Coordinates of N, CA and C in Angstrom, one line a residue:
M872 N 77.3 105.9 69.1 CA 77.8 106.8 70.3 C 79.0 107.4 69.3
Q873 N 78.8 108.8 69.5 CA 79.9 109.7 68.8 C 81.7 109.3 69.4
K874 N 82.3 110.0 68.5 CA 83.7 109.6 68.9 C 83.5 110.8 70.3
Q875 N 83.3 111.9 70.2 CA 83.8 113.1 71.2 C 82.9 112.3 72.2
Q876 N 82.2 111.5 72.4 CA 81.2 111.1 73.9 C 82.2 110.0 74.3
I877 N 82.7 109.0 73.5 CA 83.5 108.1 73.7 C 85.0 109.0 74.5
L878 N 85.5 110.1 74.3 CA 86.7 110.5 74.7 C 86.3 110.8 76.2
I879 N 85.0 111.8 76.1 CA 84.2 112.5 77.1 C 84.6 111.4 78.4
I880 N 84.0 110.4 78.1 CA 83.4 109.2 78.9 C 84.7 108.5 79.6
L881 N 85.8 108.2 78.2 CA 87.4 107.6 78.9 C 88.0 108.6 79.7
I882 N 88.2 110.0 79.3 CA 88.6 110.7 80.1 C 88.1 111.4 81.6
F883 N 86.7 111.3 81.6 CA 86.1 111.2 83.0 C 86.2 110.2 84.0
S884 N 86.6 109.1 83.3 CA 86.8 107.8 84.1 C 88.0 107.5 84.7
L885 N 89.1 108.4 83.7 CA 89.8 108.2 84.4 C 90.2 109.2 86.0
F886 N 89.5 110.0 86.1 CA 89.2 110.9 87.1 C 88.4 111.1 88.0
I887 N 87.4 109.8 88.2 CA 86.4 109.6 89.1 C 87.1 109.0 90.2
T888 N 87.8 108.0 90.4 CA 88.3 107.8 91.6 C 89.9 106.5 91.1
A889 N 90.0 105.6 92.0 CA 90.9 104.6 91.4 C 90.6 103.9 90.4
C890 N 91.2 103.8 89.3 CA 90.6 103.1 88.1 C 91.3 101.8 87.6
N891 N 92.0 101.4 88.5 CA 92.5 100.1 88.3 C 92.4 99.1 89.5
S892 N 92.9 97.9 88.8 CA 92.5 96.8 90.1 C 93.5 96.9 91.1
T893 N 93.7 96.5 92.1 CA 94.6 95.9 93.1 C 96.1 95.6 92.7
R894 N 96.9 96.3 92.5 CA 98.4 96.1 91.8 C 99.1 94.8 92.4
I895 N 99.7 94.8 94.0 CA 99.9 94.1 94.4 C 99.1 93.6 96.0
V896 N 98.9 92.5 96.4 CA 97.5 92.2 97.2 C 98.8 91.4 98.5
Q897 N 99.7 90.5 97.9 CA 100.8 90.0 98.4 C 102.2 90.0 98.0
P898 N 102.9 90.6 98.6 CA 104.3 91.0 98.6 C 104.9 90.0 97.9
I899 N 105.8 89.8 96.6 CA 106.3 88.7 96.0 C 107.6 88.5 96.6
D900 N 108.1 87.5 96.4 CA 109.8 87.2 97.3 C 110.7 88.1 96.9
K901 N 111.4 88.1 97.9 CA 112.8 89.0 97.4 C 113.4 88.9 95.9
G902 N 114.0 89.4 95.7 CA 114.3 89.4 94.4 C 113.7 89.2 92.8
K903 N 112.3 88.8 93.0 CA 111.3 88.2 92.2 C 110.8 89.5 91.3
T904 N 110.9 89.6 90.0 CA 109.8 90.3 89.3 C 108.5 90.2 88.5
Q905 N 107.5 90.7 88.7 CA 106.4 90.8 88.1 C 105.7 91.9 87.2
V906 N 105.7 91.4 86.1 CA 105.2 92.3 84.9 C 103.6 91.7 84.7
G907 N 102.6 92.5 84.5 CA 101.4 92.8 84.3 C 100.3 93.7 83.6
V908 N 99.4 93.5 83.0 CA 98.5 94.4 82.3 C 96.9 94.0 83.1
C909 N 96.3 94.6 83.1 CA 94.9 95.3 83.6 C 94.0 95.8 82.6
F910 N 93.0 95.1 82.4 CA 92.1 95.7 81.7 C 90.5 96.1 82.8
G911 N 89.7 96.7 82.5 CA 88.5 97.0 82.8 C 88.3 98.7 83.3
G912 N 87.6 98.8 84.1 CA 87.0 100.3 85.0 C 85.8 100.4 85.3
P913 N 85.3 101.5 85.8 CA 84.2 101.8 86.1 C 82.8 101.2 85.2
V914 N 81.5 100.9 85.2 CA 80.8 99.8 84.8 C 79.4 100.9 84.5
I915 N 79.4 101.1 83.1 CA 78.7 101.7 82.3 C 77.1 101.2 81.8
K916 N 76.2 102.1 81.6 CA 74.9 101.5 81.0 C 75.1 102.2 79.7
T917 N 75.1 101.0 78.7 CA 74.9 101.7 77.3 C 73.7 100.5 76.6
G918 N 72.4 101.4 76.7 CA 71.3 101.0 76.2 C 71.0 99.8 77.4
A919 N 70.7 98.4 76.8 CA 70.3 97.3 77.5 C 71.6 96.7 77.9
A920 N 72.6 97.3 77.7 CA 73.9 96.4 78.0 C 74.8 97.1 79.3
V921 N 75.4 96.3 80.0 CA 76.0 97.1 81.2 C 77.4 96.4 80.8
L922 N 78.3 97.5 80.8 CA 79.4 96.5 80.4 C 80.8 97.5 81.6
P923 N 81.9 96.9 81.4 CA 82.9 97.9 82.1 C 83.5 98.2 81.0
I924 N 84.2 99.6 81.3 CA 84.8 100.7 80.3 C 86.2 99.9 80.3
P925 N 86.6 99.5 79.2 CA 88.1 98.7 79.0 C 89.3 99.6 79.3
L926 N 89.5 100.5 80.4 CA 90.7 101.3 80.3 C 91.9 99.9 80.4
T927 N 92.9 100.4 79.8 CA 94.3 99.0 79.7 C 95.4 99.7 80.3
S928 N 96.0 99.1 81.7 CA 97.3 99.4 81.7 C 98.3 98.3 82.2
F929 N 99.6 99.0 82.3 CA 100.7 97.9 82.6 C 101.6 98.3 83.6
Y930 N 102.2 97.1 84.0 CA 102.4 97.4 85.4 C 103.9 96.9 85.3
G931 N 104.8 97.1 86.5 CA 105.9 96.3 87.1 C 106.2 96.3 88.3
A932 N 106.6 95.1 88.9 CA 107.2 94.9 90.4 C 108.1 94.3 90.9
Y933 N 108.9 94.7 92.1 CA 109.7 94.0 92.2 C 110.1 93.8 94.0
G934 N 110.6 92.7 93.8 CA 110.6 92.3 95.4 C 111.7 92.7 96.5
L935 N 111.4 93.9 97.0 CA 112.9 94.5 97.9 C 113.1 93.6 98.8
N936 N 112.3 93.1 99.7 CA 112.7 91.7 100.7 C 111.3 90.7 100.5
N937 N 111.1 89.9 101.2 CA 109.8 89.3 101.6 C 108.9 89.6 101.8
S938 N 108.8 91.1 102.5 CA 107.5 91.7 103.1 C 107.1 92.8 102.5
T939 N 108.3 93.0 101.4 CA 107.7 94.6 100.9 C 108.2 94.6 99.2
T940 N 107.1 94.9 98.5 CA 107.4 95.0 97.0 C 107.2 96.6 96.6
A941 N 108.0 96.7 95.8 CA 107.5 98.4 95.0 C 107.0 98.2 93.2
F942 N 106.3 98.7 93.1 CA 105.5 98.8 91.9 C 105.5 99.9 91.2
G943 N 104.9 100.1 89.8 CA 105.2 101.1 89.3 C 104.5 100.9 87.7
S944 N 103.3 102.0 87.2 CA 102.5 101.5 86.0 C 102.3 102.7 85.3
I945 N 101.7 102.1 84.2 CA 101.6 103.6 83.1 C 100.4 102.9 82.3
N946 N 99.4 104.1 82.1 CA 98.0 103.4 81.8 C 98.2 103.8 80.3
A947 N 97.5 103.2 79.8 CA 97.7 103.1 77.5 C 96.7 103.9 77.6
T948 N 95.2 103.6 78.0 CA 94.1 104.3 77.6 C 94.4 106.0 77.6
S949 N 94.9 106.4 78.9 CA 95.0 107.7 78.7 C 96.3 108.5 77.8
L950 N 97.2 107.6 77.8 CA 98.3 108.0 76.7 C 97.9 108.3 75.4
F951 N 97.1 107.5 75.1 CA 96.1 107.6 73.8 C 95.4 108.8 73.6
F952 N 95.1 109.2 74.7 CA 94.5 110.6 74.8 C 95.3 111.8 75.1
T953 N 96.5 111.4 75.0 CA 97.5 112.4 75.4 C 97.8 112.8 77.0
V954 N 97.1 111.9 77.8 CA 97.6 112.2 79.4 C 98.7 111.1 79.7
L955 N 99.5 111.6 80.2 CA 100.1 110.5 80.7 C 100.0 110.4 82.4
Q956 N 99.4 109.0 82.3 CA 98.9 108.5 84.0 C 100.0 107.4 84.3
S957 N 100.1 107.5 86.1 CA 101.2 106.6 86.5 C 100.7 106.7 87.6
D958 N 100.9 105.2 88.4 CA 100.9 105.3 90.0 C 102.1 104.3 90.4
F959 N 102.5 104.7 91.5 CA 103.8 103.9 92.1 C 103.5 104.1 93.4
G960 N 104.5 102.6 94.2 CA 103.9 102.9 95.5 C 104.6 101.7 96.0
I961 N 104.4 100.9 97.6 CA 105.1 100.2 97.9 C 103.8 98.7 98.4
T962 N 103.9 97.7 98.6 CA 102.6 97.0 99.2 C 103.9 96.2 100.4
K963 N 103.8 96.5 101.9 CA 104.3 96.0 102.8 C 103.0 95.3 103.7
Q964 N 103.7 93.8 103.7 CA 103.1 93.1 104.6 C 103.0 93.2 105.9
I965 N 102.0 93.7 106.6 CA 101.7 93.9 108.3 C 101.6 92.1 109.1
I966 N 100.9 91.5 108.7 CA 100.8 90.1 109.3 C 100.9 89.2 108.1
S967 N 101.5 88.1 108.2 CA 101.0 86.9 107.5 C 99.7 85.7 107.6
P968 N 99.7 85.7 106.5 CA 98.3 84.5 106.4 C 98.7 83.3 107.3
H969 N 97.6 82.9 108.2 CA 98.0 81.6 108.9 C 96.5 80.6 108.7
K970 N 96.3 79.9 108.2 CA 94.8 79.2 108.1 C 93.8 80.0 107.8
F971 N 93.1 80.3 108.9 CA 91.9 81.1 108.4 C 92.5 82.5 108.7
I972 N 93.0 82.9 109.6 CA 93.7 83.9 109.9 C 94.2 84.6 108.7
P973 N 93.7 86.4 108.1 CA 94.1 86.7 106.6 C 95.4 87.2 107.1
G974 N 96.0 87.4 106.1 CA 97.2 88.4 105.8 C 96.9 89.7 105.7
I975 N 97.6 90.8 106.1 CA 97.3 91.9 106.0 C 98.4 92.9 105.4
S976 N 98.2 93.7 104.7 CA 99.3 94.6 103.6 C 98.6 95.8 103.4
V977 N 99.6 96.9 103.4 CA 99.2 98.3 103.2 C 100.0 98.9 102.1
S978 N 99.1 99.5 101.2 CA 100.1 100.2 99.9 C 99.8 101.6 99.7
P979 N 101.1 102.5 100.4 CA 100.8 103.6 99.7 C 101.2 104.1 98.7
I980 N 100.4 104.7 97.9 CA 100.6 104.8 96.5 C 100.5 106.6 95.9
A981 N 101.1 106.7 95.1 CA 101.2 108.1 94.3 C 100.6 108.0 92.9
N982 N 99.3 108.6 92.7 CA 98.5 108.4 91.4 C 99.3 110.1 90.8
V983 N 99.8 110.1 89.7 CA 100.2 111.4 89.1 C 99.8 111.1 87.5
L984 N 99.3 112.5 87.0 CA 98.4 112.6 85.6 C 99.3 113.7 85.0
F985 N 99.8 113.7 83.7 CA 100.6 115.1 83.2 C 99.4 114.9 82.1
D986 N 99.0 116.2 81.5 CA 98.6 116.4 80.2 C 99.7 116.7 79.4
L987 N 100.0 116.3 78.2 CA 101.1 116.1 77.1 C 100.6 117.5 76.4
L988 N 99.4 117.9 76.6 CA 99.0 119.0 75.9 C 99.2 120.4 76.6
T989 N 98.2 120.5 77.3 CA 98.4 121.7 78.2 C 99.7 122.2 79.4
Y990 N 100.4 120.7 79.8 CA 101.5 120.5 80.5 C 100.4 120.9 82.1
K991 N 99.4 120.3 82.2 CA 98.9 120.5 83.2 C 99.2 119.2 84.0
F992 N 99.8 119.3 85.7 CA 100.4 118.4 86.4 C 99.1 118.0 87.7
S993 N 98.8 116.9 87.8 CA 98.0 116.4 89.0 C 98.6 115.3 89.9
F994 N 98.3 115.4 91.3 CA 98.8 114.6 92.2 C 97.7 113.7 93.0
Y995 N 97.5 112.6 93.2 CA 96.5 112.2 93.9 C 97.1 111.2 94.9
P996 N 97.0 111.3 96.1 CA 97.6 109.9 97.4 C 97.0 109.2 97.3
Q997 N 96.9 108.0 97.5 CA 95.9 106.7 97.9 C 96.5 105.5 98.9
V998 N 96.0 105.5 99.4 CA 96.3 104.2 100.5 C 95.5 103.1 100.2
D999 N 96.2 101.9 100.0 CA 95.1 100.7 100.4 C 95.8 99.6 101.3
V1000 N 94.5 98.9 102.0 CA 94.7 97.9 103.0 C 94.2 96.9 102.4
N1001 N 95.1 95.6 102.4 CA 94.5 94.6 102.0 C 94.6 93.6 103.1
A1002 N 93.3 92.9 103.0 CA 93.0 91.3 103.8 C 93.1 90.3 102.9
Y1003 N 93.8 89.6 102.8 CA 93.4 87.8 102.0 C 94.3 86.6 102.3
W1004 N 93.7 85.6 101.9 CA 93.6 84.2 102.8 C 94.2 83.6 101.1
N1005 N 95.6 82.9 101.4 CA 95.7 81.6 100.7 C 95.2 80.6 100.8
Y1006 N 94.7 79.6 99.4 CA 94.3 78.4 99.6 C 94.9 77.9 98.2
G1007 N 94.5 76.3 98.9 CA 95.3 75.4 97.7 C 96.9 75.1 97.6
A1008 N 96.8 74.1 96.6 CA 98.0 74.0 96.7 C 99.0 74.8 96.2
K1009 N 98.6 75.7 95.1 CA 99.3 76.4 94.3 C 99.0 78.1 95.0
K1010 N 98.4 77.9 96.0 CA 98.3 79.2 96.8 C 97.8 80.9 96.5
H1011 N 96.6 80.1 95.7 CA 95.5 80.9 95.3 C 95.1 82.0 96.0
L1012 N 94.5 83.2 95.8 CA 94.7 83.9 96.5 C 93.0 84.6 96.3
F1013 N 92.6 84.8 97.9 CA 91.2 85.7 97.8 C 91.2 86.8 98.8
Y1014 N 90.9 87.7 98.3 CA 91.4 89.2 99.0 C 89.9 90.0 99.0
F1015 N 90.3 91.0 99.9 CA 89.5 92.2 100.6 C 90.1 93.2 100.2
S1016 N 89.8 94.5 99.9 CA 90.6 95.6 99.9 C 89.7 97.1 100.0
L1017 N 90.4 97.8 100.8 CA 90.0 99.0 101.0 C 90.9 100.3 100.5
N1018 N 90.4 101.0 99.4 CA 90.7 101.7 98.8 C 90.8 103.1 99.0
S1019 N 91.6 104.3 99.4 CA 90.9 105.5 99.8 C 92.0 106.2 98.8
W1020 N 91.2 106.9 97.9 CA 91.8 107.8 97.4 C 91.4 109.5 97.5
F1021 N 92.7 110.0 97.8 CA 92.5 111.6 98.6 C 92.3 112.5 97.5
E1022 N 91.2 113.5 97.1 CA 91.5 114.3 96.2 C 91.9 115.6 96.8
L1023 N 92.7 116.1 95.9 CA 93.4 117.6 96.5 C 92.9 119.0 95.7
H1024 N 91.8 118.9 95.0 CA 91.5 119.6 94.0 C 90.3 120.2 94.6
E1025 N 90.0 121.8 94.2 CA 88.7 122.4 94.3 C 87.7 121.9 93.5
E1026 N 88.2 121.4 92.2 CA 87.0 121.5 91.2 C 87.3 119.6 90.7
K1027 N 86.3 119.2 90.2 CA 86.6 117.9 89.6 C 86.0 118.0 88.2
A1028 N 86.0 116.7 87.6 CA 85.8 116.9 86.3 C 84.5 117.9 85.5
H1029 N 84.4 118.5 84.2 CA 83.6 119.5 83.9 C 83.7 120.8 84.8
N1030 N 84.5 121.0 85.4 CA 84.6 122.3 86.3 C 83.4 122.4 87.6
L1031 N 82.9 121.3 87.8 CA 82.2 121.1 89.0 C 83.0 121.1 90.5
P1032 N 82.5 122.0 91.4 CA 82.9 121.9 92.7 C 83.5 120.5 93.3
Q1033 N 84.5 120.6 94.0 CA 84.8 119.3 94.4 C 83.8 119.5 96.0
N1034 N 83.0 118.3 96.2 CA 82.8 118.6 97.7 C 83.0 117.2 98.5
K1035 N 83.9 116.4 98.1 CA 84.2 115.4 98.5 C 85.8 115.3 98.4
Y1036 N 86.7 115.0 99.8 CA 87.9 115.0 99.6 C 88.7 113.3 99.7
W1037 N 87.7 112.7 100.2 CA 88.2 111.2 100.5 C 87.4 110.6 99.9
L1038 N 88.1 109.8 98.4 CA 87.2 108.5 97.7 C 87.8 107.4 98.0
P1039 N 86.5 106.6 98.7 CA 86.8 105.4 99.1 C 86.3 104.7 98.2
S1040 N 86.7 103.2 97.9 CA 86.2 102.3 97.1 C 86.3 100.6 97.6
I1041 N 85.8 100.1 97.7 CA 86.1 98.7 98.5 C 86.3 97.7 97.4
G1042 N 87.2 96.6 97.2 CA 87.3 95.7 95.9 C 87.2 94.4 97.1
L1043 N 86.8 93.4 96.0 CA 86.5 91.9 96.1 C 87.7 91.3 95.1
G1044 N 88.3 90.3 95.7 CA 88.8 90.0 94.2 C 89.3 88.7 94.5
N1045 N 90.0 87.9 93.4 CA 90.5 86.5 93.7 C 91.7 86.7 92.6
Q1046 N 92.5 85.6 92.6 CA 93.9 85.2 92.2 C 94.5 83.9 92.2
W1047 N 94.4 83.6 90.9 CA 94.7 82.0 90.8 C 96.2 82.2 90.0
N1048 N 97.1 81.2 90.9 CA 98.1 81.5 90.6 C 99.1 79.9 90.0
N1049 N 99.5 80.1 89.4 CA 101.2 78.8 89.0 C 102.3 79.0 88.8
A1050 N 103.1 78.4 88.3 CA 104.4 78.8 89.0 C 105.0 80.0 88.3
N1051 N 103.9 80.5 87.2 CA 104.7 81.5 86.4 C 103.9 82.7 86.4
Y1052 N 102.8 82.5 86.2 CA 101.0 83.3 86.0 C 100.7 83.6 86.9
S1053 N 99.7 84.4 86.7 CA 98.4 84.8 87.8 C 97.6 85.4 86.5
L1054 N 96.3 85.0 87.2 CA 95.2 85.7 86.8 C 94.2 86.0 87.9
Q1055 N 94.0 87.7 87.3 CA 92.9 88.2 89.1 C 91.7 88.8 88.0
I1056 N 90.7 88.7 89.0 CA 89.5 89.4 88.4 C 89.5 90.1 90.1
E1057 N 88.8 91.3 89.9 CA 88.4 92.1 90.7 C 86.9 93.0 90.4
L1058 N 86.1 93.1 91.7 CA 84.8 94.0 91.5 C 84.8 94.7 92.6
K1059 N 85.0 95.9 92.1 CA 84.8 97.2 93.0 C 83.4 98.2 93.2
Y1060 N 83.2 98.4 94.3 CA 82.4 99.5 94.7 C 83.2 100.9 94.8
I1061 N 82.7 101.6 94.1 CA 83.6 103.0 94.1 C 82.5 104.0 94.7
G1062 N 83.1 104.9 95.9 CA 82.5 105.7 96.5 C 83.0 107.0 96.0
A1063 N 82.7 107.6 94.3 CA 82.4 108.6 94.2 C 80.9 109.5 94.3
T1064 N 81.4 110.9 94.2 CA 80.1 111.5 94.5 C 79.1 112.1 93.5
D1065 N 77.8 111.7 93.5 CA 76.9 112.0 92.2 C 77.5 111.4 90.9
I1066 N 77.6 110.2 90.6 CA 78.5 109.9 89.7 C 78.3 110.5 88.2
N1067 N 76.9 110.5 88.2 CA 76.2 110.2 86.9 C 76.0 112.3 86.6
K1068 N 76.1 112.8 87.4 CA 75.6 114.5 87.1 C 76.6 115.2 85.6
G1069 N 75.6 115.1 85.1 CA 76.3 115.8 83.8 C 77.3 115.1 82.9
I1070 N 77.0 114.1 83.2 CA 78.2 113.0 82.1 C 77.0 112.5 81.2
V1071 N 77.6 111.7 79.8 CA 76.8 111.4 78.8 C 76.7 110.1 78.8
V1072 N 76.8 109.2 79.6 CA 76.4 108.1 79.8 C 75.7 107.8 81.2
D1073 N 75.1 106.9 81.4 CA 75.0 106.4 82.8 C 76.1 105.3 83.5
Y1074 N 76.5 105.4 84.7 CA 77.4 104.7 85.3 C 76.2 104.0 86.2
A1075 N 76.8 102.8 86.0 CA 76.0 101.4 86.6 C 76.3 101.5 88.5
T1076 N 75.2 101.7 88.5 CA 75.3 102.3 90.3 C 74.2 101.5 91.5
L1077 N 74.7 101.3 92.6 CA 74.0 100.4 94.0 C 73.3 101.7 94.1
N1078 N 73.5 103.0 94.4 CA 72.7 104.1 94.5 C 73.3 105.5 93.9
S1079 N 72.7 106.6 94.2 CA 73.1 107.7 93.3 C 74.9 108.3 93.6
K1080 N 75.4 107.6 94.6 CA 76.6 108.2 95.1 C 78.0 107.4 94.5
A1081 N 77.3 106.3 94.7 CA 78.4 105.5 94.0 C 78.3 104.5 92.9
G1082 N 79.3 103.8 92.6 CA 79.4 103.0 91.2 C 80.1 101.7 91.2
L1083 N 80.0 100.9 90.0 CA 80.8 99.9 90.3 C 82.2 100.0 89.2
G1084 N 82.6 98.8 89.6 CA 83.9 98.9 88.6 C 84.4 97.1 88.3
F1085 N 84.7 96.9 87.0 CA 84.9 95.4 86.9 C 86.6 95.3 86.5
Y1086 N 87.3 94.7 86.7 CA 88.6 94.4 86.3 C 89.3 93.0 86.1
V1087 N 90.2 92.6 84.9 CA 90.4 91.2 84.9 C 92.2 92.0 84.8
G1088 N 93.3 91.1 85.6 CA 94.6 91.3 85.3 C 95.1 89.9 84.9
L1089 N 96.4 90.0 84.3 CA 97.1 89.2 84.3 C 98.5 89.4 84.2
S1090 N 99.2 88.8 84.9 CA 100.8 88.5 85.3 C 101.4 87.7 85.2
K1091 N 103.1 88.0 85.1 CA 104.2 86.8 85.2 C 105.3 86.9 85.9
K1092 N 105.6 86.3 86.3 CA 106.8 86.3 87.4 C 107.7 86.0 86.7
F1093 N 109.1 86.2 87.1 CA 110.4 86.3 86.6 C 111.3 86.0 87.7

């Protein structure tokens, strides 16, 4: 695969919809800090192989109180291609988990992108709703997430007309915890429209209207 094709794939993947795992599912304790790194993205077909695009992002989070956590990130992959991409928001716990009753949290998020060469600025609001269950002595976390990414532009990648302004995705994940570290995996069903139209590779899809994403995250609490 040529370098130009790789560039097109990476840049397009940044714009199809939310390209990160769920940042904060359950708020961290008041005054605590969490930093993390996330790898992964939309799954593509390359010959006989099916692999996630290895987008990389770093984030930090701070517990404002025991039910509210603020967070922000920077995407290292897009920065390498001179696009400054960040998302920042809060996670607010609405219902505390209890036995088989899941905890519920809501995360309003602002996604911003700034092209350092053309000075083009883009803004994408997002709202995540998470249901999660703690299990085990170390309170590991199993969760289900509904992510809503809102498109405010009239055109999408490659100057194609924008025909869908609500881009939903559904995440299913698990977070293993110990005293200081957490390991997270997440599988996403990404509700983008005509995801393979006019692109140099095929994205792995369950149908022609949506794709799959796979993510791995590692975080540390202080």
